[in-house]
N, CA, C and O atoms as a GROMACS GRO file, in nm:
protein
  504
    1UNK      N    1 -15.256 -10.697 -16.028
    1UNK     CA    2 -15.301 -10.670 -15.891
    1UNK      C    3 -15.444 -10.720 -15.871
    1UNK      O    4 -15.522 -10.729 -15.966
    2UNK      N    5 -15.480 -10.752 -15.746
    2UNK     CA    6 -15.616 -10.798 -15.719
    2UNK      C    7 -15.716 -10.683 -15.732
    2UNK      O    8 -15.678 -10.566 -15.730
    3UNK      N    9 -15.842 -10.719 -15.744
    3UNK     CA   10 -15.949 -10.620 -15.752
    3UNK      C   11 -15.969 -10.552 -15.617
    3UNK      O   12 -15.945 -10.612 -15.512
    4UNK      N   13 -16.012 -10.427 -15.622
    4UNK     CA   14 -16.050 -10.356 -15.500
    4UNK      C   15 -16.189 -10.403 -15.460
    4UNK      O   16 -16.276 -10.426 -15.545
    5UNK      N   17 -16.209 -10.418 -15.331
    5UNK     CA   18 -16.341 -10.456 -15.281
    5UNK      C   19 -16.431 -10.333 -15.281
    5UNK      O   20 -16.384 -10.223 -15.251
    6UNK      N   21 -16.557 -10.349 -15.312
    6UNK     CA   22 -16.648 -10.234 -15.311
    6UNK      C   23 -16.677 -10.189 -15.168
    6UNK      O   24 -16.663 -10.266 -15.074
    7UNK      N   25 -16.716 -10.064 -15.154
    7UNK     CA   26 -16.757 -10.019 -15.021
    7UNK      C   27 -16.903 -10.063 -15.003
    7UNK      O   28 -16.990 -10.025 -15.080
    8UNK      N   29 -16.926 -10.143 -14.902
    8UNK     CA   30 -17.059 -10.198 -14.876
    8UNK      C   31 -17.074 -10.219 -14.727
    8UNK      O   32 -16.976 -10.207 -14.653
    9UNK      N   33 -17.193 -10.251 -14.683
    9UNK     CA   34 -17.222 -10.272 -14.542
    9UNK      C   35 -17.141 -10.390 -14.488
    9UNK      O   36 -17.172 -10.506 -14.516
   10UNK      N   37 -17.036 -10.359 -14.412
   10UNK     CA   38 -16.946 -10.463 -14.362
   10UNK      C   39 -17.012 -10.552 -14.257
   10UNK      O   40 -16.962 -10.660 -14.228
   11UNK      N   41 -17.124 -10.508 -14.200
   11UNK     CA   42 -17.195 -10.590 -14.103
   11UNK      C   43 -17.285 -10.691 -14.172
   11UNK      O   44 -17.326 -10.790 -14.111
   12UNK      N   45 -17.317 -10.667 -14.299
   12UNK     CA   46 -17.414 -10.750 -14.370
   12UNK      C   47 -17.351 -10.842 -14.474
   12UNK      O   48 -17.399 -10.953 -14.494
   13UNK      N   49 -17.244 -10.797 -14.540
   13UNK     CA   50 -17.185 -10.872 -14.651
   13UNK      C   51 -17.044 -10.920 -14.618
   13UNK      O   52 -16.965 -10.847 -14.558
   14UNK      N   53 -17.015 -11.044 -14.657
   14UNK     CA   54 -16.886 -11.107 -14.632
   14UNK      C   55 -16.810 -11.121 -14.764
   14UNK      O   56 -16.849 -11.200 -14.851
   15UNK      N   57 -16.703 -11.044 -14.778
   15UNK     CA   58 -16.620 -11.047 -14.898
   15UNK      C   59 -16.491 -11.127 -14.877
   15UNK      O   60 -16.397 -11.113 -14.956
   16UNK      N   61 -16.485 -11.209 -14.773
   16UNK     CA   62 -16.359 -11.276 -14.739
   16UNK      C   63 -16.306 -11.364 -14.853
   16UNK      O   64 -16.185 -11.379 -14.866
   17UNK      N   65 -16.394 -11.422 -14.935
   17UNK     CA   66 -16.347 -11.506 -15.046
   17UNK      C   67 -16.301 -11.422 -15.165
   17UNK      O   68 -16.249 -11.476 -15.263
   18UNK      N   69 -16.320 -11.291 -15.157
   18UNK     CA   70 -16.288 -11.203 -15.270
   18UNK      C   71 -16.167 -11.114 -15.243
   18UNK      O   72 -16.136 -11.026 -15.324
   19UNK      N   73 -16.100 -11.134 -15.132
   19UNK     CA   74 -15.995 -11.040 -15.093
   19UNK      C   75 -15.872 -11.043 -15.183
   19UNK      O   76 -15.796 -10.946 -15.184
   20UNK      N   77 -15.850 -11.150 -15.258
   20UNK     CA   78 -15.730 -11.157 -15.342
   20UNK      C   79 -15.764 -11.203 -15.484
   20UNK      O   80 -15.686 -11.273 -15.548
   21UNK      N   81 -15.881 -11.162 -15.534
   21UNK     CA   82 -15.927 -11.205 -15.666
   21UNK      C   83 -15.859 -11.122 -15.774
   21UNK      O   84 -15.855 -10.999 -15.768
   22UNK      N   85 -15.804 -11.192 -15.873
   22UNK     CA   86 -15.732 -11.127 -15.984
   22UNK      C   87 -15.827 -11.105 -16.102
   22UNK      O   88 -15.930 -11.171 -16.111
   23UNK      N   89 -15.793 -11.013 -16.193
   23UNK     CA   90 -15.877 -10.988 -16.311
   23UNK      C   91 -15.907 -11.117 -16.388
   23UNK      O   92 -15.820 -11.200 -16.413
   24UNK      N   93 -16.036 -11.132 -16.423
   24UNK     CA   94 -16.082 -11.248 -16.498
   24UNK      C   95 -16.130 -11.362 -16.410
   24UNK      O   96 -16.175 -11.464 -16.462
   25UNK      N   97 -16.120 -11.348 -16.278
   25UNK     CA   98 -16.160 -11.455 -16.187
   25UNK      C   99 -16.286 -11.418 -16.109
   25UNK      O  100 -16.322 -11.300 -16.096
   26UNK      N  101 -16.351 -11.522 -16.056
   26UNK     CA  102 -16.476 -11.507 -15.982
   26UNK      C  103 -16.456 -11.535 -15.834
   26UNK      O  104 -16.357 -11.596 -15.794
   27UNK      N  105 -16.551 -11.490 -15.754
   27UNK     CA  106 -16.555 -11.522 -15.612
   27UNK      C  107 -16.700 -11.513 -15.567
   27UNK      O  108 -16.786 -11.468 -15.643
   28UNK      N  109 -16.727 -11.554 -15.444
   28UNK     CA  110 -16.863 -11.548 -15.391
   28UNK      C  111 -16.872 -11.446 -15.279
   28UNK      O  112 -16.783 -11.436 -15.195
   29UNK      N  113 -16.982 -11.371 -15.280
   29UNK     CA  114 -17.013 -11.277 -15.172
   29UNK      C  115 -17.124 -11.343 -15.089
   29UNK      O  116 -17.227 -11.383 -15.142
   30UNK      N  117 -17.100 -11.353 -14.958
   30UNK     CA  118 -17.194 -11.420 -14.867
   30UNK      C  119 -17.258 -11.319 -14.773
   30UNK      O  120 -17.211 -11.206 -14.758
   31UNK      N  121 -17.367 -11.362 -14.710
   31UNK     CA  122 -17.428 -11.284 -14.603
   31UNK      C  123 -17.348 -11.312 -14.476
   31UNK      O  124 -17.308 -11.426 -14.450
   32UNK      N  125 -17.325 -11.209 -14.398
   32UNK     CA  126 -17.250 -11.224 -14.273
   32UNK      C  127 -17.350 -11.245 -14.159
   32UNK      O  128 -17.450 -11.175 -14.149
   33UNK      N  129 -17.321 -11.344 -14.072
   33UNK     CA  130 -17.410 -11.373 -13.958
   33UNK      C  131 -17.428 -11.247 -13.874
   33UNK      O  132 -17.332 -11.172 -13.856
   34UNK      N  133 -17.547 -11.223 -13.822
   34UNK     CA  134 -17.664 -11.310 -13.814
   34UNK      C  135 -17.756 -11.303 -13.936
   34UNK      O  136 -17.869 -11.351 -13.930
   35UNK      N  137 -17.710 -11.245 -14.047
   35UNK     CA  138 -17.789 -11.242 -14.170
   35UNK      C  139 -17.775 -11.375 -14.242
   35UNK      O  140 -17.672 -11.441 -14.233
   36UNK      N  141 -17.879 -11.414 -14.315
   36UNK     CA  142 -17.877 -11.537 -14.394
   36UNK      C  143 -17.929 -11.507 -14.534
   36UNK      O  144 -18.006 -11.414 -14.554
   37UNK      N  145 -17.885 -11.588 -14.629
   37UNK     CA  146 -17.929 -11.574 -14.768
   37UNK      C  147 -17.832 -11.644 -14.860
   37UNK      O  148 -17.723 -11.683 -14.820
   38UNK      N  149 -17.873 -11.661 -14.985
   38UNK     CA  150 -17.790 -11.728 -15.084
   38UNK      C  151 -17.677 -11.636 -15.130
   38UNK      O  152 -17.700 -11.517 -15.150
   39UNK      N  153 -17.555 -11.690 -15.146
   39UNK     CA  154 -17.444 -11.607 -15.193
   39UNK      C  155 -17.464 -11.568 -15.340
   39UNK      O  156 -17.540 -11.632 -15.413
   40UNK      N  157 -17.395 -11.464 -15.381
   40UNK     CA  158 -17.395 -11.423 -15.521
   40UNK      C  159 -17.252 -11.430 -15.573
   40UNK      O  160 -17.156 -11.431 -15.496
   41UNK      N  161 -17.238 -11.436 -15.705
   41UNK     CA  162 -17.106 -11.443 -15.767
   41UNK      C  163 -17.060 -11.303 -15.806
   41UNK      O  164 -17.138 -11.224 -15.860
   42UNK      N  165 -16.935 -11.274 -15.777
   42UNK     CA  166 -16.874 -11.147 -15.814
   42UNK      C  167 -16.760 -11.176 -15.912
   42UNK      O  168 -16.705 -11.286 -15.912
   43UNK      N  169 -16.725 -11.077 -15.993
   43UNK     CA  170 -16.617 -11.096 -16.090
   43UNK      C  171 -16.522 -10.976 -16.085
   43UNK      O  172 -16.563 -10.862 -16.068
   44UNK      N  173 -16.396 -11.008 -16.101
   44UNK     CA  174 -16.295 -10.904 -16.116
   44UNK      C  175 -16.279 -10.887 -16.267
   44UNK      O  176 -16.227 -10.977 -16.333
   45UNK      N  177 -16.321 -10.773 -16.323
   45UNK     CA  178 -16.320 -10.758 -16.469
   45UNK      C  179 -16.179 -10.767 -16.528
   45UNK      O  180 -16.085 -10.706 -16.478
   46UNK      N  181 -16.168 -10.843 -16.637
   46UNK     CA  182 -16.040 -10.856 -16.708
   46UNK      C  183 -16.029 -10.744 -16.811
   46UNK      O  184 -16.130 -10.690 -16.857
   47UNK      N  185 -15.907 -10.710 -16.846
   47UNK     CA  186 -15.884 -10.612 -16.952
   47UNK      C  187 -15.915 -10.469 -16.912
   47UNK      O  188 -15.927 -10.383 -16.999
   48UNK      N  189 -15.928 -10.442 -16.784
   48UNK     CA  190 -15.954 -10.305 -16.740
   48UNK      C  191 -15.825 -10.224 -16.746
   48UNK      O  192 -15.717 -10.275 -16.717
   49UNK      N  193 -15.838 -10.099 -16.784
   49UNK     CA  194 -15.720 -10.013 -16.791
   49UNK      C  195 -15.686  -9.955 -16.654
   49UNK      O  196 -15.582  -9.892 -16.638
   50UNK      N  197 -15.774  -9.976 -16.557
   50UNK     CA  198 -15.748  -9.925 -16.422
   50UNK      C  199 -15.637 -10.006 -16.358
   50UNK      O  200 -15.624 -10.126 -16.382
   51UNK      N  201 -15.556  -9.939 -16.277
   51UNK     CA  202 -15.451 -10.009 -16.203
   51UNK      C  203 -15.510 -10.114 -16.109
   51UNK      O  204 -15.461 -10.226 -16.101
   52UNK      N  205 -15.616 -10.074 -16.038
   52UNK     CA  206 -15.684 -10.168 -15.948
   52UNK      C  207 -15.833 -10.163 -15.980
   52UNK      O  208 -15.904 -10.079 -15.925
   53UNK      N  209 -15.882 -10.252 -16.067
   53UNK     CA  210 -16.025 -10.251 -16.098
   53UNK      C  211 -16.107 -10.287 -15.975
   53UNK      O  212 -16.059 -10.354 -15.884
   54UNK      N  213 -16.230 -10.241 -15.972
   54UNK     CA  214 -16.320 -10.270 -15.860
   54UNK      C  215 -16.404 -10.393 -15.893
   54UNK      O  216 -16.452 -10.410 -16.005
   55UNK      N  217 -16.419 -10.477 -15.794
   55UNK     CA  218 -16.499 -10.599 -15.806
   55UNK      C  219 -16.641 -10.564 -15.849
   55UNK      O  220 -16.703 -10.473 -15.794
   56UNK      N  221 -16.693 -10.635 -15.948
   56UNK     CA  222 -16.832 -10.618 -15.993
   56UNK      C  223 -16.916 -10.725 -15.924
   56UNK      O  224 -16.883 -10.844 -15.931
   57UNK      N  225 -17.024 -10.683 -15.858
   57UNK     CA  226 -17.103 -10.778 -15.780
   57UNK      C  227 -17.248 -10.734 -15.771
   57UNK      O  228 -17.281 -10.619 -15.798
   58UNK      N  229 -17.333 -10.828 -15.733
   58UNK     CA  230 -17.471 -10.794 -15.700
   58UNK      C  231 -17.493 -10.837 -15.556
   58UNK      O  232 -17.439 -10.938 -15.511
   59UNK      N  233 -17.572 -10.760 -15.486
   59UNK     CA  234 -17.594 -10.785 -15.343
   59UNK      C  235 -17.673 -10.913 -15.320
   59UNK      O  236 -17.777 -10.934 -15.384
   60UNK      N  237 -17.626 -11.000 -15.230
   60UNK     CA  238 -17.709 -11.114 -15.191
   60UNK      C  239 -17.833 -11.061 -15.118
   60UNK      O  240 -17.828 -10.956 -15.054
   61UNK      N  241 -17.942 -11.133 -15.128
   61UNK     CA  242 -18.064 -11.098 -15.054
   61UNK      C  243 -18.048 -11.151 -14.912
   61UNK      O  244 -18.083 -11.265 -14.883
   62UNK      N  245 -17.995 -11.068 -14.825
   62UNK     CA  246 -17.966 -11.109 -14.687
   62UNK      C  247 -18.078 -11.064 -14.595
   62UNK      O  248 -18.116 -10.947 -14.593
   63UNK      N  249 -18.131 -11.159 -14.519
   63UNK     CA  250 -18.234 -11.124 -14.421
   63UNK      C  251 -18.184 -11.160 -14.282
   63UNK      O  252 -18.102 -11.250 -14.264
   64UNK      N  253 -18.234 -11.088 -14.185
   64UNK     CA  254 -18.191 -11.107 -14.047
   64UNK      C  255 -18.259 -11.230 -13.989
   64UNK      O  256 -18.382 -11.235 -13.981
   65UNK      N  257 -18.179 -11.328 -13.950
   65UNK     CA  258 -18.234 -11.452 -13.896
   65UNK      C  259 -18.280 -11.433 -13.752
   65UNK      O  260 -18.390 -11.474 -13.715
   66UNK      N  261 -18.196 -11.372 -13.672
   66UNK     CA  262 -18.229 -11.356 -13.531
   66UNK      C  263 -18.147 -11.242 -13.475
   66UNK      O  264 -18.032 -11.222 -13.514
   67UNK      N  265 -18.205 -11.167 -13.385
   67UNK     CA  266 -18.134 -11.059 -13.318
   67UNK      C  267 -18.134 -11.092 -13.170
   67UNK      O  268 -18.241 -11.109 -13.110
   68UNK      N  269 -18.017 -11.103 -13.108
   68UNK     CA  270 -18.011 -11.146 -12.968
   68UNK      C  271 -18.086 -11.052 -12.873
   68UNK      O  272 -18.081 -10.929 -12.887
   69UNK      N  273 -18.156 -11.111 -12.777
   69UNK     CA  274 -18.226 -11.033 -12.676
   69UNK      C  275 -18.127 -10.958 -12.588
   69UNK      O  276 -18.016 -11.005 -12.565
   70UNK      N  277 -18.167 -10.841 -12.538
   70UNK     CA  278 -18.080 -10.770 -12.443
   70UNK      C  279 -18.076 -10.847 -12.312
   70UNK      O  280 -18.178 -10.900 -12.268
   71UNK      N  281 -17.962 -10.854 -12.251
   71UNK     CA  282 -17.944 -10.922 -12.123
   71UNK      C  283 -17.878 -10.828 -12.026
   71UNK      O  284 -17.766 -10.782 -12.053
   72UNK      N  285 -17.939 -10.795 -11.916
   72UNK     CA  286 -18.074 -10.832 -11.875
   72UNK      C  287 -18.178 -10.751 -11.953
   72UNK      O  288 -18.145 -10.656 -12.024
   73UNK      N  289 -18.304 -10.788 -11.938
   73UNK     CA  290 -18.412 -10.712 -12.002
   73UNK      C  291 -18.413 -10.571 -11.945
   73UNK      O  292 -18.397 -10.554 -11.824
   74UNK      N  293 -18.430 -10.471 -12.030
   74UNK     CA  294 -18.433 -10.333 -11.978
   74UNK      C  295 -18.555 -10.309 -11.889
   74UNK      O  296 -18.656 -10.377 -11.901
   75UNK      N  297 -18.544 -10.210 -11.800
   75UNK     CA  298 -18.656 -10.175 -11.713
   75UNK      C  299 -18.780 -10.147 -11.796
   75UNK      O  300 -18.774 -10.081 -11.899
   76UNK      N  301 -18.893 -10.199 -11.749
   76UNK     CA  302 -19.020 -10.173 -11.815
   76UNK      C  303 -19.061 -10.277 -11.916
   76UNK      O  304 -19.170 -10.268 -11.974
   77UNK      N  305 -18.977 -10.378 -11.939
   77UNK     CA  306 -19.007 -10.479 -12.041
   77UNK      C  307 -19.001 -10.619 -11.981
   77UNK      O  308 -18.923 -10.646 -11.890
   78UNK      N  309 -19.085 -10.707 -12.036
   78UNK     CA  310 -19.092 -10.845 -11.987
   78UNK      C  311 -19.111 -10.937 -12.108
   78UNK      O  312 -19.191 -10.908 -12.197
   79UNK      N  313 -19.037 -11.047 -12.110
   79UNK     CA  314 -19.053 -11.144 -12.218
   79UNK      C  315 -19.149 -11.253 -12.173
   79UNK      O  316 -19.133 -11.311 -12.066
   80UNK      N  317 -19.250 -11.280 -12.256
   80UNK     CA  318 -19.351 -11.380 -12.222
   80UNK      C  319 -19.298 -11.521 -12.250
   80UNK      O  320 -19.194 -11.538 -12.314
   81UNK      N  321 -19.372 -11.620 -12.202
   81UNK     CA  322 -19.333 -11.760 -12.227
   81UNK      C  323 -19.333 -11.793 -12.375
   81UNK      O  324 -19.258 -11.880 -12.421
   82UNK      N  325 -19.418 -11.724 -12.451
   82UNK     CA  326 -19.425 -11.750 -12.596
   82UNK      C  327 -19.312 -11.680 -12.672
   82UNK      O  328 -19.298 -11.696 -12.793
   83UNK      N  329 -19.231 -11.601 -12.600
   83UNK     CA  330 -19.117 -11.536 -12.664
   83UNK      C  331 -19.143 -11.395 -12.713
   83UNK      O  332 -19.056 -11.334 -12.776
   84UNK      N  333 -19.262 -11.343 -12.684
   84UNK     CA  334 -19.294 -11.205 -12.723
   84UNK      C  335 -19.256 -11.109 -12.610
   84UNK      O  336 -19.248 -11.149 -12.494
   85UNK      N  337 -19.232 -10.984 -12.646
   85UNK     CA  338 -19.203 -10.882 -12.546
   85UNK      C  339 -19.330 -10.804 -12.516
   85UNK      O  340 -19.409 -10.776 -12.606
   86UNK      N  341 -19.349 -10.769 -12.388
   86UNK     CA  342 -19.461 -10.686 -12.347
   86UNK      C  343 -19.412 -10.589 -12.240
   86UNK      O  344 -19.302 -10.604 -12.187
   87UNK      N  345 -19.496 -10.490 -12.210
   87UNK     CA  346 -19.460 -10.397 -12.104
   87UNK      C  347 -19.471 -10.469 -11.969
   87UNK      O  348 -19.565 -10.546 -11.947
   88UNK      N  349 -19.375 -10.446 -11.882
   88UNK     CA  350 -19.374 -10.510 -11.750
   88UNK      C  351 -19.483 -10.449 -11.662
   88UNK      O  352 -19.541 -10.346 -11.695
   89UNK      N  353 -19.509 -10.515 -11.550
   89UNK     CA  354 -19.608 -10.465 -11.455
   89UNK      C  355 -19.568 -10.325 -11.410
   89UNK      O  356 -19.452 -10.299 -11.378
   90UNK      N  357 -19.667 -10.234 -11.408
   90UNK     CA  358 -19.639 -10.096 -11.369
   90UNK      C  359 -19.600 -10.007 -11.487
   90UNK      O  360 -19.575  -9.888 -11.470
   91UNK      N  361 -19.596 -10.066 -11.606
   91UNK     CA  362 -19.562  -9.991 -11.728
   91UNK      C  363 -19.674 -10.012 -11.829
   91UNK      O  364 -19.744 -10.113 -11.826
   92UNK      N  365 -19.690  -9.916 -11.919
   92UNK     CA  366 -19.788  -9.935 -12.026
   92UNK      C  367 -19.733  -9.880 -12.157
   92UNK      O  368 -19.635  -9.806 -12.159
   93UNK      N  369 -19.800  -9.917 -12.266
   93UNK     CA  370 -19.757  -9.874 -12.398
   93UNK      C  371 -19.759  -9.992 -12.494
   93UNK      O  372 -19.814 -10.098 -12.464
   94UNK      N  373 -19.699  -9.972 -12.608
   94UNK     CA  374 -19.688 -10.078 -12.710
   94UNK      C  375 -19.541 -10.100 -12.740
   94UNK      O  376 -19.468 -10.007 -12.774
   95UNK      N  377 -19.498 -10.224 -12.728
   95UNK     CA  378 -19.357 -10.257 -12.750
   95UNK      C  379 -19.323 -10.250 -12.899
   95UNK      O  380 -19.394 -10.306 -12.983
   96UNK      N  381 -19.215 -10.182 -12.930
   96UNK     CA  382 -19.159 -10.177 -13.065
   96UNK      C  383 -19.016 -10.227 -13.054
   96UNK      O  384 -18.941 -10.184 -12.966
   97UNK      N  385 -18.978 -10.318 -13.143
   97UNK     CA  386 -18.842 -10.373 -13.139
   97UNK      C  387 -18.771 -10.346 -13.271
   97UNK      O  388 -18.834 -10.342 -13.377
   98UNK      N  389 -18.640 -10.329 -13.263
   98UNK     CA  390 -18.558 -10.323 -13.384
   98UNK      C  391 -18.418 -10.371 -13.349
   98UNK      O  392 -18.377 -10.368 -13.233
   99UNK      N  393 -18.346 -10.415 -13.449
   99UNK     CA  394 -18.212 -10.468 -13.428
   99UNK      C  395 -18.111 -10.356 -13.452
   99UNK      O  396 -18.112 -10.291 -13.556
  100UNK      N  397 -18.023 -10.336 -13.355
  100UNK     CA  398 -17.920 -10.233 -13.364
  100UNK      C  399 -17.784 -10.302 -13.380
  100UNK      O  400 -17.757 -10.403 -13.316
  101UNK      N  401 -17.700 -10.246 -13.466
  101UNK     CA  402 -17.565 -10.298 -13.484
  101UNK      C  403 -17.464 -10.197 -13.435
  101UNK      O  404 -17.469 -10.080 -13.473
  102UNK      N  405 -17.372 -10.242 -13.350
  102UNK     CA  406 -17.267 -10.154 -13.300
  102UNK      C  407 -17.164 -10.131 -13.410
  102UNK      O  408 -17.172 -10.193 -13.516
  103UNK      N  409 -17.069 -10.044 -13.384
  103UNK     CA  410 -16.963 -10.019 -13.482
  103UNK      C  411 -16.877 -10.143 -13.504
  103UNK      O  412 -16.802 -10.150 -13.601
  104UNK      N  413 -16.888 -10.241 -13.413
  104UNK     CA  414 -16.814 -10.368 -13.426
  104UNK      C  415 -16.903 -10.478 -13.482
  104UNK      O  416 -16.868 -10.596 -13.474
  105UNK      N  417 -17.018 -10.441 -13.539
  105UNK     CA  418 -17.113 -10.534 -13.602
  105UNK      C  419 -17.177 -10.631 -13.503
  105UNK      O  420 -17.218 -10.740 -13.542
  106UNK      N  421 -17.185 -10.593 -13.377
  106UNK     CA  422 -17.253 -10.677 -13.279
  106UNK      C  423 -17.401 -10.638 -13.278
  106UNK      O  424 -17.435 -10.520 -13.263
  107UNK      N  425 -17.488 -10.738 -13.292
  107UNK     CA  426 -17.632 -10.712 -13.298
  107UNK      C  427 -17.693 -10.721 -13.160
  107UNK      O  428 -17.654 -10.804 -13.078
  108UNK      N  429 -17.791 -10.634 -13.135
  108UNK     CA  430 -17.867 -10.641 -13.010
  108UNK      C  431 -18.007 -10.586 -13.035
  108UNK      O  432 -18.024 -10.485 -13.103
  109UNK      N  433 -18.105 -10.654 -12.979
  109UNK     CA  434 -18.243 -10.612 -12.992
  109UNK      C  435 -18.266 -10.489 -12.904
  109UNK      O  436 -18.231 -10.489 -12.785
  110UNK      N  437 -18.325 -10.385 -12.961
  110UNK     CA  438 -18.357 -10.263 -12.887
  110UNK      C  439 -18.509 -10.260 -12.867
  110UNK      O  440 -18.585 -10.285 -12.961
  111UNK      N  441 -18.550 -10.231 -12.745
  111UNK     CA  442 -18.693 -10.227 -12.710
  111UNK      C  443 -18.732 -10.085 -12.672
  111UNK      O  444 -18.663 -10.021 -12.593
  112UNK      N  445 -18.842 -10.037 -12.727
  112UNK     CA  446 -18.894  -9.905 -12.692
  112UNK      C  447 -19.046  -9.914 -12.682
  112UNK      O  448 -19.106 -10.011 -12.729
  113UNK      N  449 -19.108  -9.813 -12.621
  113UNK     CA  450 -19.253  -9.804 -12.622
  113UNK      C  451 -19.323  -9.823 -12.489
  113UNK      O  452 -19.444  -9.801 -12.480
  114UNK      N  453 -19.251  -9.864 -12.384
  114UNK     CA  454 -19.315  -9.882 -12.253
  114UNK      C  455 -19.271  -9.769 -12.160
  114UNK      O  456 -19.152  -9.739 -12.148
  115UNK      N  457 -19.368  -9.708 -12.094
  115UNK     CA  458 -19.333  -9.605 -11.996
  115UNK      C  459 -19.404  -9.636 -11.864
  115UNK      O  460 -19.506  -9.705 -11.861
  116UNK      N  461 -19.345  -9.585 -11.756
  116UNK     CA  462 -19.400  -9.614 -11.624
  116UNK      C  463 -19.543  -9.561 -11.616
  116UNK      O  464 -19.572  -9.448 -11.656
  117UNK      N  465 -19.631  -9.645 -11.564
  117UNK     CA  466 -19.771  -9.608 -11.550
  117UNK      C  467 -19.784  -9.513 -11.434
  117UNK      O  468 -19.729  -9.537 -11.326
  118UNK      N  469 -19.857  -9.403 -11.455
  118UNK     CA  470 -19.878  -9.306 -11.348
  118UNK      C  471 -20.025  -9.313 -11.304
  118UNK      O  472 -20.116  -9.298 -11.386
  119UNK      N  473 -20.045  -9.335 -11.175
  119UNK     CA  474 -20.182  -9.343 -11.123
  119UNK      C  475 -20.244  -9.203 -11.126
  119UNK      O  476 -20.175  -9.102 -11.115
  120UNK      N  477 -20.376  -9.200 -11.141
  120UNK     CA  478 -20.446  -9.071 -11.138
  120UNK      C  479 -20.431  -9.010 -10.998
  120UNK      O  480 -20.420  -9.083 -10.900
  121UNK      N  481 -20.430  -8.881 -10.990
  121UNK     CA  482 -20.416  -8.812 -10.861
  121UNK      C  483 -20.530  -8.856 -10.769
  121UNK      O  484 -20.643  -8.877 -10.813
  122UNK      N  485 -20.498  -8.869 -10.641
  122UNK     CA  486 -20.600  -8.914 -10.546
  122UNK      C  487 -20.719  -8.820 -10.547
  122UNK      O  488 -20.703  -8.698 -10.551
  123UNK      N  489 -20.838  -8.877 -10.544
  123UNK     CA  490 -20.959  -8.796 -10.538
  123UNK      C  491 -21.008  -8.753 -10.675
  123UNK      O  492 -21.118  -8.698 -10.686
  124UNK      N  493 -20.930  -8.775 -10.778
  124UNK     CA  494 -20.973  -8.735 -10.913
  124UNK      C  495 -21.070  -8.839 -10.967
  124UNK      O  496 -21.061  -8.956 -10.933
  125UNK      N  497 -21.160  -8.796 -11.051
  125UNK     CA  498 -21.252  -8.890 -11.116
  125UNK      C  499 -21.174  -8.971 -11.218
  125UNK      O  500 -21.102  -8.915 -11.302
  126UNK      N  501 -21.189  -9.103 -11.212
  126UNK     CA  502 -21.114  -9.189 -11.304
  126UNK      C  503 -21.208  -9.249 -11.404
  126UNK      O  504 -21.166  -9.325 -11.492
   0.00000   0.00000   0.00000
């Protein structure tokens, strides 16, 4: 019987070349887009007494190449000509970004840190 695939981050690692690997044979584990990195070699151990041995592997060093921008831009955020995000007019704060993956492994850039600017009350010392 083929080796069992290990439980690993299905959004990050691609085991498609290892789905039917028999004991004593090798396969490659790749980074799944939008991650990039060099593949690593995995082996299905031979001579195991287990009915279905588990694939032995080391994780590829996968880094995120690009995370798609949200479309449209969320309220309070503006993308500059240089490609950076900043708070839109009428908002203030510091933009923080991170990449979020849905349960279907779809990546989207999440923006936080900008809130609507509130003017000081009329007549107050500013």
